[in-house]
CSV table of C-alpha atoms in Angstrom, one decimal:
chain,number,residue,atom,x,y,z
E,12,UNK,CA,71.8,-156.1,156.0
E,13,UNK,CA,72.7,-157.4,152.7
E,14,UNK,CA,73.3,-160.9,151.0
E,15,UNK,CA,76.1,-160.6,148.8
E,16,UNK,CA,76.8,-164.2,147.3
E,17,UNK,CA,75.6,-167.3,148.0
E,18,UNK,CA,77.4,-170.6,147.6
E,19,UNK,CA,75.5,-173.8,147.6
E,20,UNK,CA,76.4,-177.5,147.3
E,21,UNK,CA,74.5,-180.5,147.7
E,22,UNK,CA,70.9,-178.2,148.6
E,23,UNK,CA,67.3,-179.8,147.0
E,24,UNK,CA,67.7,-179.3,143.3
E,25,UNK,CA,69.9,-176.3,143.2
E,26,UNK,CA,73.0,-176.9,141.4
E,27,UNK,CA,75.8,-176.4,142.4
E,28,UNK,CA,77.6,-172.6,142.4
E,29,UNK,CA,77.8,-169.0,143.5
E,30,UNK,CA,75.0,-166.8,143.5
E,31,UNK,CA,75.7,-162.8,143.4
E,32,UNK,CA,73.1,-160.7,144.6
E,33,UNK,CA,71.9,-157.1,144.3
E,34,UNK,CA,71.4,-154.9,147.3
E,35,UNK,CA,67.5,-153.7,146.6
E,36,UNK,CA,65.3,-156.6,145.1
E,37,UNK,CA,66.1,-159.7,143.8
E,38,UNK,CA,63.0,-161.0,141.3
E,39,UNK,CA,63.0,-165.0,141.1
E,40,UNK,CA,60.8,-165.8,138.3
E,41,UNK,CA,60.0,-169.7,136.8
E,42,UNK,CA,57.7,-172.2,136.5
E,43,UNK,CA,56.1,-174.0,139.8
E,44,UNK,CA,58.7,-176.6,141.0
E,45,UNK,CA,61.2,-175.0,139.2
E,46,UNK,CA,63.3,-174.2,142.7
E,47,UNK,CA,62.3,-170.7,143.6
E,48,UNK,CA,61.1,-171.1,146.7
E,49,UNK,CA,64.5,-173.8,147.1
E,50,UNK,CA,66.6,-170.5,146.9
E,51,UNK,CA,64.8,-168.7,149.4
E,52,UNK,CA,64.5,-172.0,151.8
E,53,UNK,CA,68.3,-171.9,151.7
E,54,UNK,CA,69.2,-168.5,152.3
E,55,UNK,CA,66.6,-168.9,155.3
E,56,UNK,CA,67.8,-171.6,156.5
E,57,UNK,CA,71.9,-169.8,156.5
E,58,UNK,CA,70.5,-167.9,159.3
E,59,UNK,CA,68.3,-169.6,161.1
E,60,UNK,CA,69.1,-173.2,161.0
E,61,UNK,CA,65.6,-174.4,160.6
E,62,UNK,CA,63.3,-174.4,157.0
E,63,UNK,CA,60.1,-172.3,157.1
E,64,UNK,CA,58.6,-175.0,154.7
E,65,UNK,CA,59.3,-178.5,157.0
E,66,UNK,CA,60.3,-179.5,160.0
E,67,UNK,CA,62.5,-182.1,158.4
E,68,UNK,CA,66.1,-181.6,157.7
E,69,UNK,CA,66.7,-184.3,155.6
E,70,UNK,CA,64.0,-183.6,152.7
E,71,UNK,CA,66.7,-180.9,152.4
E,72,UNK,CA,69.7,-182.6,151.2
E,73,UNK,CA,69.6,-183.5,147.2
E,74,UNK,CA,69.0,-186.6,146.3
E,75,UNK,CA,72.0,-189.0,146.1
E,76,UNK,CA,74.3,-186.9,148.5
E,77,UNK,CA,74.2,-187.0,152.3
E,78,UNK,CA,74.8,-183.5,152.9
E,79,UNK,CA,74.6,-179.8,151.7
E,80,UNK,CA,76.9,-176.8,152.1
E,81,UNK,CA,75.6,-173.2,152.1
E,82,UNK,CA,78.0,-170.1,152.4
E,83,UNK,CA,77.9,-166.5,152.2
E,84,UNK,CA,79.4,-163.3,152.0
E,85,UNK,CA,76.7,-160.7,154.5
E,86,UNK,CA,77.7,-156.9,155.0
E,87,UNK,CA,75.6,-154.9,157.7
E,88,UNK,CA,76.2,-151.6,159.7
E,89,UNK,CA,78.4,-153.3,161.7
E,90,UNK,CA,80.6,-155.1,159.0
E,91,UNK,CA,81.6,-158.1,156.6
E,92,UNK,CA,81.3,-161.2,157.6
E,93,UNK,CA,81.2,-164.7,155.8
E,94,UNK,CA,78.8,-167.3,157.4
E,95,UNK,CA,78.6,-170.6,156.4
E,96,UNK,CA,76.4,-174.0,157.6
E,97,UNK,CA,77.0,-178.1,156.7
E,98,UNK,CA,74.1,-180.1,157.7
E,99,UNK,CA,74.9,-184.0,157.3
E,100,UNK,CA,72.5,-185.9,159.1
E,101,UNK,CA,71.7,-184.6,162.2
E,102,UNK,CA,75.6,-183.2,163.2
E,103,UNK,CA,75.5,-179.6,162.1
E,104,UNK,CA,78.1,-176.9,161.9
E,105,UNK,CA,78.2,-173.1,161.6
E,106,UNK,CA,81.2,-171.1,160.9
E,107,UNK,CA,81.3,-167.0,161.2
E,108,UNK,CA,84.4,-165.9,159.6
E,109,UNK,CA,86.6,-169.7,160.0
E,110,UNK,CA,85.3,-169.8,163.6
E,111,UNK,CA,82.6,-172.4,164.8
E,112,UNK,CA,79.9,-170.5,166.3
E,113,UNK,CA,76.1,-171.4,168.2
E,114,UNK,CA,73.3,-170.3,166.3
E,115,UNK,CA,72.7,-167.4,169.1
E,116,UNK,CA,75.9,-165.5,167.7
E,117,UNK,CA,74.2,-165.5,164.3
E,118,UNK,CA,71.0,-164.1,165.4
E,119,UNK,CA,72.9,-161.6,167.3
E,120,UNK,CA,74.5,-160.5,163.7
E,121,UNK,CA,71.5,-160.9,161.1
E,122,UNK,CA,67.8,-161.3,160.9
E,123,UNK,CA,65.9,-162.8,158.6
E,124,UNK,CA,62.1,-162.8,157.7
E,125,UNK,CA,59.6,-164.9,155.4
E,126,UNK,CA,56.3,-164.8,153.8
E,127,UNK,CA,54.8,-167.9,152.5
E,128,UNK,CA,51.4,-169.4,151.9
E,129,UNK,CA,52.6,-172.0,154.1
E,130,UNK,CA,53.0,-169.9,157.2
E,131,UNK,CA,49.2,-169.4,157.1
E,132,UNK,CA,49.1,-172.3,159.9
E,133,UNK,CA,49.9,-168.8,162.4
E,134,UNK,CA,46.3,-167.9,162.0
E,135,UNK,CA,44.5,-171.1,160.4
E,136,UNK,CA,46.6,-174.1,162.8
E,137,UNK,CA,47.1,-174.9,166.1
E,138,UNK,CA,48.3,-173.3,169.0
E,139,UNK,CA,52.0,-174.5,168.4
E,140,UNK,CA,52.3,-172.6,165.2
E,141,UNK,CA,51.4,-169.4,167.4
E,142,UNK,CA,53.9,-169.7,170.2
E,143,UNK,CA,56.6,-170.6,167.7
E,144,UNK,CA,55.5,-167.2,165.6
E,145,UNK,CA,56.0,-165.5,169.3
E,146,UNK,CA,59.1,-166.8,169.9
E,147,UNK,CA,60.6,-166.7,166.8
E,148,UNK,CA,59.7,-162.8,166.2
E,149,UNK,CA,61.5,-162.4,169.9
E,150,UNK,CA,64.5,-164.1,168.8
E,151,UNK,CA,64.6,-161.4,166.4
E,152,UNK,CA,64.7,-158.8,168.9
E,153,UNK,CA,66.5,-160.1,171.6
E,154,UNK,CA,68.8,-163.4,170.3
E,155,UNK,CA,69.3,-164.3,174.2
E,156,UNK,CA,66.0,-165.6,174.5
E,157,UNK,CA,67.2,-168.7,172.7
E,158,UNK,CA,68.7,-169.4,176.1
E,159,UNK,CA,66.0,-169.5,177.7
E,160,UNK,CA,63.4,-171.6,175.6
E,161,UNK,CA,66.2,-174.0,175.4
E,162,UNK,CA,66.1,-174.2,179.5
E,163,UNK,CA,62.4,-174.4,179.4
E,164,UNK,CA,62.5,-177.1,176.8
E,165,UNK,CA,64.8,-179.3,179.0
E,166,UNK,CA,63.7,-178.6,182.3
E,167,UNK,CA,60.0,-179.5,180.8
E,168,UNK,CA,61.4,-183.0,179.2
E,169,UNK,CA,63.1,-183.4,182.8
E,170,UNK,CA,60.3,-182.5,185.0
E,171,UNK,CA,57.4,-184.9,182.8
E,172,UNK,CA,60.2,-188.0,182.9
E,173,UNK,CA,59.8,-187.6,186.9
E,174,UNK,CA,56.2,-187.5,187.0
E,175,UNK,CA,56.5,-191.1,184.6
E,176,UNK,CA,58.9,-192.9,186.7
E,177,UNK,CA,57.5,-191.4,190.1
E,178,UNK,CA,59.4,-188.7,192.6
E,179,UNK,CA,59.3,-187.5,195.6
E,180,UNK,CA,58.1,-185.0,197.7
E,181,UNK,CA,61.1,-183.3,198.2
E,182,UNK,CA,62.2,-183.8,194.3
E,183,UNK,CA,59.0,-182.6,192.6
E,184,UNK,CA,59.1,-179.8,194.4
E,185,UNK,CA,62.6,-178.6,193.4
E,186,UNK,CA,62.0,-179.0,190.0
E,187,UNK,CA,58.5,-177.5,190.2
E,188,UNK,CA,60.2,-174.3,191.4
E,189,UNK,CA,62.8,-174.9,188.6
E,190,UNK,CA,60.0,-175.1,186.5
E,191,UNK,CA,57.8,-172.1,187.6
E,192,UNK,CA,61.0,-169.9,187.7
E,193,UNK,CA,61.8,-170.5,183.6
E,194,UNK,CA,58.4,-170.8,182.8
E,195,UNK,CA,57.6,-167.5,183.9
E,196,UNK,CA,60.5,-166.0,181.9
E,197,UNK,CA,59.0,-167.1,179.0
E,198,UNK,CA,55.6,-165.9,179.4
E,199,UNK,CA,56.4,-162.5,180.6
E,200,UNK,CA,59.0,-162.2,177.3
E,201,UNK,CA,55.4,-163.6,175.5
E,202,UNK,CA,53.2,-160.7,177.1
E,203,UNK,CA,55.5,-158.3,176.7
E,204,UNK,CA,56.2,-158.6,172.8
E,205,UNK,CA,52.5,-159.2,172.1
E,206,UNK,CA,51.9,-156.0,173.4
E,207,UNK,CA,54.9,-154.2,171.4
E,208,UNK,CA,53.2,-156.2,168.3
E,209,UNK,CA,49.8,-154.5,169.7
E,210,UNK,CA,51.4,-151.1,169.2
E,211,UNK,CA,53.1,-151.8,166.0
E,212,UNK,CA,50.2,-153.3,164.2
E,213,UNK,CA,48.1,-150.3,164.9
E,214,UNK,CA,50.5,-147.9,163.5
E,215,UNK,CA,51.1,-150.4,160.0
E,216,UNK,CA,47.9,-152.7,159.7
E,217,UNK,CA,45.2,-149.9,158.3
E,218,UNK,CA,47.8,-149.6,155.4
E,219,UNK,CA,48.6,-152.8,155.0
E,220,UNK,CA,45.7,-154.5,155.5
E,221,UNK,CA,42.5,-152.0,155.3
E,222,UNK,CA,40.3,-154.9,154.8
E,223,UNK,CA,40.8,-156.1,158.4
E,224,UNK,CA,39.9,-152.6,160.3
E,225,UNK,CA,41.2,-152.9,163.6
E,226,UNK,CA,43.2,-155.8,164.6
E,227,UNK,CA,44.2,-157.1,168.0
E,228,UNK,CA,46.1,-159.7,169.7
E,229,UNK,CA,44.5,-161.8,172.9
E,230,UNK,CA,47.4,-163.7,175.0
E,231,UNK,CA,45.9,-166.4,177.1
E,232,UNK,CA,49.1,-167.9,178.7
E,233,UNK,CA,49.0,-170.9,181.0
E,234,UNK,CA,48.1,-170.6,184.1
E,235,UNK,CA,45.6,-168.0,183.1
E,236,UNK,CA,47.1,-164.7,184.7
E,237,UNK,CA,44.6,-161.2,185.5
E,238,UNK,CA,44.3,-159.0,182.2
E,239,UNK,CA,45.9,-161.6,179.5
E,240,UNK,CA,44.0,-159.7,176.9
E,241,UNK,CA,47.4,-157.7,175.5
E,242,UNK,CA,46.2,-153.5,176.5
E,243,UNK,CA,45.2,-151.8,172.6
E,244,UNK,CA,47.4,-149.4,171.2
E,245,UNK,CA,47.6,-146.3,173.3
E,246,UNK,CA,47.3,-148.0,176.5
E,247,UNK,CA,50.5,-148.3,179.0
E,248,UNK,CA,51.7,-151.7,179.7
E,249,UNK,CA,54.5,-152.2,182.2
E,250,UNK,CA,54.1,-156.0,181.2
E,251,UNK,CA,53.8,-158.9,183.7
E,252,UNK,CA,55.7,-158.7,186.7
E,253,UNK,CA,57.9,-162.0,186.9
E,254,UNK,CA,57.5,-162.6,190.4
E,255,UNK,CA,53.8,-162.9,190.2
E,256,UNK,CA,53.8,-164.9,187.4
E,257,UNK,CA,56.4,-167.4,189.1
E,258,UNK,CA,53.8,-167.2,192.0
E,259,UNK,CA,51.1,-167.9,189.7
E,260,UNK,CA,52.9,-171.0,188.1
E,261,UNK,CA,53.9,-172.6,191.6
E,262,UNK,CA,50.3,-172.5,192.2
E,263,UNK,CA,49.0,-173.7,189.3
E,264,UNK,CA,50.9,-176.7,189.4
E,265,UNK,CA,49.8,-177.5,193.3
E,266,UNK,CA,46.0,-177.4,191.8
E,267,UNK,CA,46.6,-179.8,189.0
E,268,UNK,CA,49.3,-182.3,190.5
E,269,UNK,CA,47.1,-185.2,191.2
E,270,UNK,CA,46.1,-185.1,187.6
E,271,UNK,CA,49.5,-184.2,186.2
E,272,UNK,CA,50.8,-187.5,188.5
E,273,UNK,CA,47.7,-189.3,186.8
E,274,UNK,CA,48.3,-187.9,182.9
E,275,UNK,CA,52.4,-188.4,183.4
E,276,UNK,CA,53.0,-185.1,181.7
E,277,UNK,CA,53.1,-181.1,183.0
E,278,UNK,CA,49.6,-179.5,182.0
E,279,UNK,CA,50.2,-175.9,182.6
E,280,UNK,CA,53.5,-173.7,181.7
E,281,UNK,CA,53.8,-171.5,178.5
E,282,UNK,CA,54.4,-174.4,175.8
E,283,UNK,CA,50.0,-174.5,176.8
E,284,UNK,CA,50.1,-170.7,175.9
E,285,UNK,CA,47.7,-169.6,173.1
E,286,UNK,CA,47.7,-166.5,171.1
E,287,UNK,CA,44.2,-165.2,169.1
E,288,UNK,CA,44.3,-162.8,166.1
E,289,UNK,CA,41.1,-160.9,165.9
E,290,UNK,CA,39.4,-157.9,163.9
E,291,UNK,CA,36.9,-156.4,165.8
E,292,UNK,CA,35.2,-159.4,168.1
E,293,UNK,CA,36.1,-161.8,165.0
E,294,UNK,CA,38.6,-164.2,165.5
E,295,UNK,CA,40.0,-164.2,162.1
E,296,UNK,CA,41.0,-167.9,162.2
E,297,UNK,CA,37.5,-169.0,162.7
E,298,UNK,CA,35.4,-166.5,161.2
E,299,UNK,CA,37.6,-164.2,158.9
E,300,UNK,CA,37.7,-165.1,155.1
E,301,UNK,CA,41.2,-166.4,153.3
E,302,UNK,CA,41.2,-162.6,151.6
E,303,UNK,CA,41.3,-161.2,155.2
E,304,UNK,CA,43.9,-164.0,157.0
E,305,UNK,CA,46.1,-163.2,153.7
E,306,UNK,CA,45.9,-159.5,154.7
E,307,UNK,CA,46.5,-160.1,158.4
E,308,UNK,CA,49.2,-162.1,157.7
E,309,UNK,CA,51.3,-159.8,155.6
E,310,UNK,CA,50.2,-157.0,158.2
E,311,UNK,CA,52.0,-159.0,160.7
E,312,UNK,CA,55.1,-159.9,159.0
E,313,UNK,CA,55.7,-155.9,157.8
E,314,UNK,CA,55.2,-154.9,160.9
E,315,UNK,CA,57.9,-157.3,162.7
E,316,UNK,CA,60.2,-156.0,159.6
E,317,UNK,CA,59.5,-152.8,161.4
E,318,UNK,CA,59.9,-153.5,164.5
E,319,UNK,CA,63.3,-155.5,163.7
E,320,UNK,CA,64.5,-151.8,162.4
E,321,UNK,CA,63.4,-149.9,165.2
E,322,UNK,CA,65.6,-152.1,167.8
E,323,UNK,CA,68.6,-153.2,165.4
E,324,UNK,CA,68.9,-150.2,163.4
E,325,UNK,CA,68.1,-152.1,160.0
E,326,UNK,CA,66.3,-153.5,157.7
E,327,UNK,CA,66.0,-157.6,158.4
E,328,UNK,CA,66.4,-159.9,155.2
E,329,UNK,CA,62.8,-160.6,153.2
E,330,UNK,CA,62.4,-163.5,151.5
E,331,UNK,CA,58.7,-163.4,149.4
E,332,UNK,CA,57.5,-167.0,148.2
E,333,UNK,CA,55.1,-167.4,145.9
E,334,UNK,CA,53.6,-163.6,145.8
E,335,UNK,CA,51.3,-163.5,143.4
E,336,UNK,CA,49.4,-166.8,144.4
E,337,UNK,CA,48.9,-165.7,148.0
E,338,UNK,CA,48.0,-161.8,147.8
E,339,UNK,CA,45.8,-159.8,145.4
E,340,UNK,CA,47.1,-156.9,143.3
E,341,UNK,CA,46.6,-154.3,145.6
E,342,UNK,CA,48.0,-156.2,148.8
E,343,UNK,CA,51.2,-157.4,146.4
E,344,UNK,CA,51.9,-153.8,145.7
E,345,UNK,CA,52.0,-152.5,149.2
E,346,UNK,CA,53.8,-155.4,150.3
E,347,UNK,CA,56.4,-154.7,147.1
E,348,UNK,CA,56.6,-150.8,148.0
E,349,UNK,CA,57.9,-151.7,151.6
E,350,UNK,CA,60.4,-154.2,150.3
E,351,UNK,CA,62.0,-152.4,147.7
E,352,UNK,CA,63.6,-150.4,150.9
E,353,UNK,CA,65.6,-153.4,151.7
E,354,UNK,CA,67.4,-156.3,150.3
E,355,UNK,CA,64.4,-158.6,149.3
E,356,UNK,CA,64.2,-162.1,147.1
E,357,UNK,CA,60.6,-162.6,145.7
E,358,UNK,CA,59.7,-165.4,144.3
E,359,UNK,CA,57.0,-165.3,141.0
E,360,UNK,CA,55.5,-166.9,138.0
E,361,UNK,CA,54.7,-163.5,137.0
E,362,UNK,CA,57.6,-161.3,136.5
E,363,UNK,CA,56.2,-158.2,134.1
E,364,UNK,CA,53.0,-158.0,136.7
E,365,UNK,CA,55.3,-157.9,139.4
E,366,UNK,CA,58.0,-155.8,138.3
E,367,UNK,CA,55.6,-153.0,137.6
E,368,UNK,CA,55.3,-152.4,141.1
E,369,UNK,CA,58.6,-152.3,142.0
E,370,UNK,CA,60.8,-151.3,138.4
E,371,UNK,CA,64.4,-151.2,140.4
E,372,UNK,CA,64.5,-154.9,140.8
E,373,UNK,CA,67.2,-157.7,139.7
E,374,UNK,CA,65.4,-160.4,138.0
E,375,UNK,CA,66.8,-164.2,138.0
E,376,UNK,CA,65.3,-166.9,135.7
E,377,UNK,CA,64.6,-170.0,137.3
E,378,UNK,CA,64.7,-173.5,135.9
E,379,UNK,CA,65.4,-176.5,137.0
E,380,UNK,CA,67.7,-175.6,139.7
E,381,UNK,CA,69.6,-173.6,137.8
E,382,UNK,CA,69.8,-170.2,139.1
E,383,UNK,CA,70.6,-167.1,136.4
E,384,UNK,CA,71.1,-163.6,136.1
E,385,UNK,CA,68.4,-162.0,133.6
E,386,UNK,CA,68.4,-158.2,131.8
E,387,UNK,CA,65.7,-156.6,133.0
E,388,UNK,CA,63.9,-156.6,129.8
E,389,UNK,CA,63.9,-160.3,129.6
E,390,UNK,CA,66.9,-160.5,127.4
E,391,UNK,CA,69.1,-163.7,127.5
E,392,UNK,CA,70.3,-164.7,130.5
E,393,UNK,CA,73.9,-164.9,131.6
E,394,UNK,CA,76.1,-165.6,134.5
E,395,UNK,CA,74.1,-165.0,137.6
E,396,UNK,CA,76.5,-161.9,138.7
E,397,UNK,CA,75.7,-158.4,140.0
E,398,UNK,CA,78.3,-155.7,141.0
E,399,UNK,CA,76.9,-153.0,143.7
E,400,UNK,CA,76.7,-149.7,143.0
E,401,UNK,CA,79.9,-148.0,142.3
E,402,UNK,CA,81.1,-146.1,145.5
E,403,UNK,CA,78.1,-147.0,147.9
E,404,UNK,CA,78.6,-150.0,150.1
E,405,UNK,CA,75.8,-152.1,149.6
E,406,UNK,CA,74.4,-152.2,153.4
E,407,UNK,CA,73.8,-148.5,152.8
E,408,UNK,CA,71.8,-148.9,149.5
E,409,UNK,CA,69.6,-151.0,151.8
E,410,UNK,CA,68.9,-149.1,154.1
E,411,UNK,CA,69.3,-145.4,152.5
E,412,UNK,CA,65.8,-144.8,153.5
E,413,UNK,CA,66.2,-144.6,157.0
């Protein structure tokens, strides 16, 4: 998958314009706050509709306008396409190719994955930041599943409003079937890409991450179901079987209802899951140091850029924020050597240390929302245009490796 050109209007403090894009690695380089990590928010928010840096749309409009406009021009195995979003206050469109299209038809077409400081809150938060790291790393795999978190997320709302106002009998038990039956969709989708993540980690993380040693995921869903600890590498898991975790569900909620009639809300069901990252017996969130979380971090973002090729047949989009004030040298190079495989955008203050690592590389100066085109050699800058390759489309160039 490559990102040809990029228009934006109205985005934080990116001016206005088109961007044009190489097909191996694209080097941001400026001062803090000069709207590196801007770019990458926008090109990650194209495809996915949400930011990876808040949970706010509206801190991403510029100031004085009351909207922004992103467009682009995206070539993968499968074709061209152009793919554009306008966000103005909370109405939101998406057009694939002058068609209005659901976010699910995008996923379905390209994947996109970030690394930032800020996504530390996966090992170092709470629970929440977990399950949406689950979720959003199955969405990547199987775009469907947006389906069904978005039927969990309103049969939840719809099921806790009836044990505010009061329901009967015959009601509460419906939805708690309705319930049960979505609930344990989501949890055996949860188990079953936890241990695919399992198996991947232990074929990437010794490279990637050598200071962790072995690392291992533990899945406690809720209701608590037999063997939530996700099997290590090696070991064959046929995943949860969904009738058992329905089962399981129904039943939990039967043990808890006086409480859940008392409390007003539902206190077991997968948006209670947790998910643990340890090395050894440590869990790294409590025990591990900030070199080690780094490390386990990038291990598990390479390795669902992995797993994203295995099932789609490429490489996903990488967007890199803030490299060199998040990993040490050794960690940015092996995180550099995997990227320079696929289109990336890496965002730096230090463009000769990090160019070393990866020489093939398109750097773009930085500065004050402007976004431009530099020579390699830190020459002037000039119109922020690159042509591909002559004769080799540029989804190939990406993905040559493979």
């Amino acid at each position: 998958m490559v990102l040809c050109s990029l228009e934006l209007n109205g985005f934080r403090n990116l001016l206005p314009g088109t961007l044009h894009f190489h097909p191996g690695v694209n080097l941001l380089w400026g001062k803090n706050g000069a709207g590196k990590s801007n770019l990458l928010e926008a090109i990650y928010f194209l495809f996915t509709t949400c930011s990876f840096r808040t949970q706010r749309t509206s801190e991403l409009v510029a100031r004085g306008q009351s909207s922004f406009r992103l467009v682009a021009q995206v070539e993968t195995r499968s074709g061209s396409y152009r793919l554009g979003v306008e966000q103005e206050g909370r109405s939101r469109t998406l057009v694939l190719d002058d068609k209005k299209v659901g976010l699910e038809q995008v996923l379905e077409r390209f994947s996109v994955l970030a690394f930032s400081s800020r996504q530390m809150e996966i090992l170092e938060g709470g629970p929440r930041e977990r399950r949406r790291f689950l979720d959003r790393g199955i969405l990547a795999l199987r775009p469907g599943y947006l389906r069904e978190l978005g039927e969990f997320s309103r049969t939840l709302a719809q099921r806790n409003r009836l044990l505010q106002t009061g329901a009967t009998a015959t009601e509460k038990a419906a939805w708690d079937e309705r319930f049960a039956a979505i609930a344990a969709r989501i949890r055996v989708a949860r188990r079953s890409y936890c241990a695919q993540l399992a198996v991947a980690l232990g074929e990437h993380a010794g490279e990637l991450a050598p200071r962790c040693g072995t690392m291992k995921l533990i899945y406690r869903p809720s209701p608590a179901a037999a063997g939530a600890t996700v099997p290590a590498p090696g070991v064959d898991e046929k995943g949860e079987d969904l009738d058992q975790a329905e089962r399981e569900i129904l039943d939990a909620l039967g043990r808890r209802a006086a409480e859940e009639r008392r409390m007003g809300h539902t206190l077991v069901g997968p948006h209670r899951d947790e998910v643990r990252f340890h090395v050894g017996d440590m869990d790294l969130a409590r025990f591990g140091s900030a070199g080690q979380r780094r490390a386990a971090l990038l291990a598990l973002k390479v390795t669902r850029m992995e797993m994203v090729r295995q099932v789609r047949g490429e490489l996903p989009l990488l967007l890199v924020d803030d490299l060199d004030s998040d990993l040490d040298e050794e960690a940015s190079g092996a995180l550099l050597r995997r990227v320079s495989r696929s289109q990336a955008f890496v965002a730096t203050c230090k463009y000769g240390s990090m160019r070393r690592f990866s020489p093939q590389v398109q750097p773009f100066r930085v500065s004050e929302g402007r976004v431009e085109a530099a020579a390699p050699d830190e020459g002037d800058s000039s119109t922020a245009v690159v042509t591909h390759p002559a004769g080799e489309e540029p989804w190939n160039r990406a993905n040559r490796a493979y």
